[in-house]
Amino acid sequence: MAGIGLIEVLIAVVILAFGMLGIAALQAASLRNGESSLERSQATAETYAILDAMRANSSHAKIGDYNLAKTCDVPDAGATLVENDLHNWITSLHRRLGGPDIGGTSCGEITCGALSCKVTVYWDDSRGTNGATDATAYNVVTQTRL
């Protein structure tokens, strides 16, 4: 009779341990998905930031001076407002989403026409996607009229 009580306690402890492992796994998934959500929000904010800079300099944006092929490298700052805006934008992308200098892969791309612009931000969201590492699969695209 005395041994049966110990077995019941042992089974209860095992069940409790599995329950706690499940809670820990849920917490880890929640943190991972929260980080992914934060990165998506930051990428969206970065697209808005460059679009605001382009609206402030719309005469140059409308003729395509802000057009930028997909690049992960920070453009050199220069003597013009366009060069400085692009330099600051890619630098900000690297700071918020991780740049090549710290092991990240954030990149930007801008395509403008006479009336509208399309801004794309690419980054590595492998933490939020269970280890998938194709950075081109994770992007935010914002298209707007100037």
PDB file of C-alpha atoms in Angstrom:
ATOM      1  CA  MET A   1       0.000   0.000   0.000  1.00  0.00           C
ATOM      2  CA  ALA A   2       2.761   2.501   0.868  1.00  0.00           C
ATOM      3  CA  GLY A   3       4.526   2.027  -2.510  1.00  0.00           C
ATOM      4  CA  ILE A   4       1.444   2.805  -4.596  1.00  0.00           C
ATOM      5  CA  GLY A   5       1.325   6.390  -3.289  1.00  0.00           C
ATOM      6  CA  LEU A   6       4.878   6.970  -4.477  1.00  0.00           C
ATOM      7  CA  ILE A   7       4.052   5.697  -7.975  1.00  0.00           C
ATOM      8  CA  GLU A   8       1.070   8.035  -8.173  1.00  0.00           C
ATOM      9  CA  VAL A   9       3.240  10.987  -7.144  1.00  0.00           C
ATOM     10  CA  LEU A  10       5.892  10.002  -9.702  1.00  0.00           C
ATOM     11  CA  ILE A  11       3.287   9.827 -12.490  1.00  0.00           C
ATOM     12  CA  ALA A  12       1.873  13.202 -11.464  1.00  0.00           C
ATOM     13  CA  VAL A  13       5.366  14.751 -11.529  1.00  0.00           C
ATOM     14  CA  VAL A  14       6.019  13.309 -15.013  1.00  0.00           C
ATOM     15  CA  ILE A  15       2.708  14.677 -16.300  1.00  0.00           C
ATOM     16  CA  LEU A  16       3.460  18.065 -14.737  1.00  0.00           C
ATOM     17  CA  ALA A  17       6.944  18.068 -16.336  1.00  0.00           C
ATOM     18  CA  PHE A  18       5.496  17.431 -19.809  1.00  0.00           C
ATOM     19  CA  GLY A  19       2.974  20.191 -19.245  1.00  0.00           C
ATOM     20  CA  MET A  20       5.725  22.625 -18.274  1.00  0.00           C
ATOM     21  CA  LEU A  21       7.744  21.659 -21.379  1.00  0.00           C
ATOM     22  CA  GLY A  22       4.682  22.379 -23.499  1.00  0.00           C
ATOM     23  CA  ILE A  23       4.268  25.792 -21.882  1.00  0.00           C
ATOM     24  CA  ALA A  24       7.961  26.570 -22.461  1.00  0.00           C
ATOM     25  CA  ALA A  25       7.663  25.585 -26.143  1.00  0.00           C
ATOM     26  CA  LEU A  26       4.591  27.795 -26.506  1.00  0.00           C
ATOM     27  CA  GLN A  27       6.445  30.713 -24.919  1.00  0.00           C
ATOM     28  CA  ALA A  28       9.411  30.240 -27.275  1.00  0.00           C
ATOM     29  CA  ALA A  29       7.109  30.204 -30.317  1.00  0.00           C
ATOM     30  CA  SER A  30       5.362  33.321 -29.057  1.00  0.00           C
ATOM     31  CA  LEU A  31       8.652  35.185 -28.664  1.00  0.00           C
ATOM     32  CA  ARG A  32       9.814  34.093 -32.113  1.00  0.00           C
ATOM     33  CA  ASN A  33       6.586  35.222 -33.772  1.00  0.00           C
ATOM     34  CA  GLY A  34       6.633  38.497 -31.845  1.00  0.00           C
ATOM     35  CA  GLU A  35      10.120  39.246 -33.162  1.00  0.00           C
ATOM     36  CA  SER A  36       8.978  38.461 -36.696  1.00  0.00           C
ATOM     37  CA  SER A  37       6.019  40.797 -36.295  1.00  0.00           C
ATOM     38  CA  LEU A  38       8.291  43.562 -35.017  1.00  0.00           C
ATOM     39  CA  GLU A  39      10.571  43.170 -38.043  1.00  0.00           C
ATOM     40  CA  ARG A  40       7.614  43.405 -40.424  1.00  0.00           C
ATOM     41  CA  SER A  41       6.432  46.575 -38.707  1.00  0.00           C
ATOM     42  CA  GLN A  42       9.914  48.077 -38.887  1.00  0.00           C
ATOM     43  CA  ALA A  43      10.210  47.203 -42.572  1.00  0.00           C
ATOM     44  CA  THR A  44       6.898  48.936 -43.241  1.00  0.00           C
ATOM     45  CA  ALA A  45       8.022  51.990 -41.282  1.00  0.00           C
ATOM     46  CA  GLU A  46      11.229  52.086 -43.333  1.00  0.00           C
ATOM     47  CA  THR A  47       9.281  52.097 -46.605  1.00  0.00           C
ATOM     48  CA  TYR A  48       7.221  55.013 -45.307  1.00  0.00           C
ATOM     49  CA  ALA A  49      10.379  56.844 -44.227  1.00  0.00           C
ATOM     50  CA  ILE A  50      11.958  56.793 -47.690  1.00  0.00           C
ATOM     51  CA  LEU A  51       8.625  57.666 -49.316  1.00  0.00           C
ATOM     52  CA  ASP A  52       8.343  60.716 -47.058  1.00  0.00           C
ATOM     53  CA  ALA A  53      11.851  61.773 -48.065  1.00  0.00           C
ATOM     54  CA  MET A  54      10.916  61.273 -51.710  1.00  0.00           C
ATOM     55  CA  ARG A  55       7.746  63.352 -51.339  1.00  0.00           C
ATOM     56  CA  ALA A  56       9.841  66.146 -49.861  1.00  0.00           C
ATOM     57  CA  ASN A  57      12.010  65.997 -52.997  1.00  0.00           C
ATOM     58  CA  SER A  58       9.281  64.946 -55.440  1.00  0.00           C
ATOM     59  CA  SER A  59      10.751  66.692 -58.490  1.00  0.00           C
ATOM     60  CA  HIS A  60      13.731  64.320 -58.345  1.00  0.00           C
ATOM     61  CA  ALA A  61      11.642  61.292 -57.399  1.00  0.00           C
ATOM     62  CA  LYS A  62       9.335  61.725 -60.386  1.00  0.00           C
ATOM     63  CA  ILE A  63      12.226  61.673 -62.848  1.00  0.00           C
ATOM     64  CA  GLY A  64      13.690  58.508 -61.311  1.00  0.00           C
ATOM     65  CA  ASP A  65      16.628  59.906 -59.347  1.00  0.00           C
ATOM     66  CA  TYR A  66      15.640  57.758 -56.358  1.00  0.00           C
ATOM     67  CA  ASN A  67      15.474  54.559 -58.411  1.00  0.00           C
ATOM     68  CA  LEU A  68      17.651  51.952 -56.770  1.00  0.00           C
ATOM     69  CA  ALA A  69      18.222  48.388 -57.940  1.00  0.00           C
ATOM     70  CA  LYS A  70      18.026  45.817 -55.161  1.00  0.00           C
ATOM     71  CA  THR A  71      21.054  46.489 -53.012  1.00  0.00           C
ATOM     72  CA  CYS A  72      22.286  45.410 -49.611  1.00  0.00           C
ATOM     73  CA  ASP A  73      25.308  47.720 -49.717  1.00  0.00           C
ATOM     74  CA  VAL A  74      25.057  51.206 -48.259  1.00  0.00           C
ATOM     75  CA  PRO A  75      25.355  53.771 -51.056  1.00  0.00           C
ATOM     76  CA  ASP A  76      27.954  56.464 -50.525  1.00  0.00           C
ATOM     77  CA  ALA A  77      26.695  59.707 -49.055  1.00  0.00           C
ATOM     78  CA  GLY A  78      27.189  62.486 -51.528  1.00  0.00           C
ATOM     79  CA  ALA A  79      26.632  66.116 -52.249  1.00  0.00           C
ATOM     80  CA  THR A  80      22.987  65.748 -53.277  1.00  0.00           C
ATOM     81  CA  LEU A  81      19.884  65.246 -51.185  1.00  0.00           C
ATOM     82  CA  VAL A  82      19.008  62.091 -53.157  1.00  0.00           C
ATOM     83  CA  GLU A  83      22.365  60.450 -52.395  1.00  0.00           C
ATOM     84  CA  ASN A  84      22.083  61.349 -48.712  1.00  0.00           C
ATOM     85  CA  ASP A  85      18.490  60.079 -48.491  1.00  0.00           C
ATOM     86  CA  LEU A  86      19.430  56.716 -50.041  1.00  0.00           C
ATOM     87  CA  HIS A  87      22.510  56.420 -47.828  1.00  0.00           C
ATOM     88  CA  ASN A  88      20.486  57.155 -44.691  1.00  0.00           C
ATOM     89  CA  TRP A  89      17.690  54.782 -45.713  1.00  0.00           C
ATOM     90  CA  ILE A  90      19.886  51.730 -46.318  1.00  0.00           C
ATOM     91  CA  THR A  91      21.864  52.528 -43.154  1.00  0.00           C
ATOM     92  CA  SER A  92      18.599  52.620 -41.194  1.00  0.00           C
ATOM     93  CA  LEU A  93      17.496  49.313 -42.754  1.00  0.00           C
ATOM     94  CA  HIS A  94      20.711  47.675 -41.598  1.00  0.00           C
ATOM     95  CA  ARG A  95      20.362  49.139 -38.120  1.00  0.00           C
ATOM     96  CA  ARG A  96      16.750  47.975 -37.683  1.00  0.00           C
ATOM     97  CA  LEU A  97      16.682  44.700 -39.645  1.00  0.00           C
ATOM     98  CA  GLY A  98      20.314  43.616 -39.646  1.00  0.00           C
ATOM     99  CA  GLY A  99      22.846  44.440 -42.297  1.00  0.00           C
ATOM    100  CA  PRO A 100      25.681  42.435 -43.843  1.00  0.00           C
ATOM    101  CA  ASP A 101      28.134  43.971 -41.370  1.00  0.00           C
ATOM    102  CA  ILE A 102      26.342  42.216 -38.469  1.00  0.00           C
ATOM    103  CA  GLY A 103      25.313  39.036 -40.249  1.00  0.00           C
ATOM    104  CA  GLY A 104      21.949  40.255 -41.551  1.00  0.00           C
ATOM    105  CA  THR A 105      20.646  40.511 -45.061  1.00  0.00           C
ATOM    106  CA  SER A 106      18.402  43.566 -45.218  1.00  0.00           C
ATOM    107  CA  CYS A 107      18.236  45.088 -48.678  1.00  0.00           C
ATOM    108  CA  GLY A 108      16.218  47.799 -50.389  1.00  0.00           C
ATOM    109  CA  GLU A 109      14.849  48.501 -53.841  1.00  0.00           C
ATOM    110  CA  ILE A 110      13.062  51.556 -55.275  1.00  0.00           C
ATOM    111  CA  THR A 111      11.317  51.871 -58.623  1.00  0.00           C
ATOM    112  CA  CYS A 112       9.649  55.171 -59.524  1.00  0.00           C
ATOM    113  CA  GLY A 113       7.747  56.386 -62.522  1.00  0.00           C
ATOM    114  CA  ALA A 114       6.207  59.754 -63.253  1.00  0.00           C
ATOM    115  CA  LEU A 115       3.230  59.148 -60.953  1.00  0.00           C
ATOM    116  CA  SER A 116       3.953  56.292 -58.583  1.00  0.00           C
ATOM    117  CA  CYS A 117       6.749  54.596 -56.703  1.00  0.00           C
ATOM    118  CA  LYS A 118       7.275  51.077 -55.454  1.00  0.00           C
ATOM    119  CA  VAL A 119       9.552  50.513 -52.458  1.00  0.00           C
ATOM    120  CA  THR A 120      10.592  46.999 -51.458  1.00  0.00           C
ATOM    121  CA  VAL A 121      12.457  45.983 -48.308  1.00  0.00           C
ATOM    122  CA  TYR A 122      13.988  42.500 -48.086  1.00  0.00           C
ATOM    123  CA  TRP A 123      15.325  40.844 -44.935  1.00  0.00           C
ATOM    124  CA  ASP A 124      16.107  37.474 -43.370  1.00  0.00           C
ATOM    125  CA  ASP A 125      13.156  36.319 -41.265  1.00  0.00           C
ATOM    126  CA  SER A 126      14.544  32.874 -40.513  1.00  0.00           C
ATOM    127  CA  ARG A 127      13.763  33.145 -36.783  1.00  0.00           C
ATOM    128  CA  GLY A 128      10.083  33.739 -37.471  1.00  0.00           C
ATOM    129  CA  THR A 129       9.821  31.122 -40.211  1.00  0.00           C
ATOM    130  CA  ASN A 130      11.276  28.056 -38.514  1.00  0.00           C
ATOM    131  CA  GLY A 131      14.760  28.400 -39.962  1.00  0.00           C
ATOM    132  CA  ALA A 132      14.007  29.112 -43.640  1.00  0.00           C
ATOM    133  CA  THR A 133      16.869  31.340 -44.803  1.00  0.00           C
ATOM    134  CA  ASP A 134      15.863  32.603 -48.255  1.00  0.00           C
ATOM    135  CA  ALA A 135      15.915  36.354 -47.587  1.00  0.00           C
ATOM    136  CA  THR A 136      14.175  37.156 -50.871  1.00  0.00           C
ATOM    137  CA  ALA A 137      11.045  35.395 -49.648  1.00  0.00           C
ATOM    138  CA  TYR A 138      10.506  37.919 -46.841  1.00  0.00           C
ATOM    139  CA  ASN A 139       9.751  41.375 -48.040  1.00  0.00           C
ATOM    140  CA  VAL A 140       7.457  44.328 -47.633  1.00  0.00           C
ATOM    141  CA  VAL A 141       6.309  46.163 -50.743  1.00  0.00           C
ATOM    142  CA  THR A 142       4.741  49.607 -50.538  1.00  0.00           C
ATOM    143  CA  GLN A 143       3.415  51.207 -53.683  1.00  0.00           C
ATOM    144  CA  THR A 144       2.068  54.742 -53.684  1.00  0.00           C
ATOM    145  CA  ARG A 145       1.441  57.800 -55.777  1.00  0.00           C
ATOM    146  CA  LEU A 146       3.732  60.765 -55.267  1.00  0.00           C
TER     147      LEU A 146
END
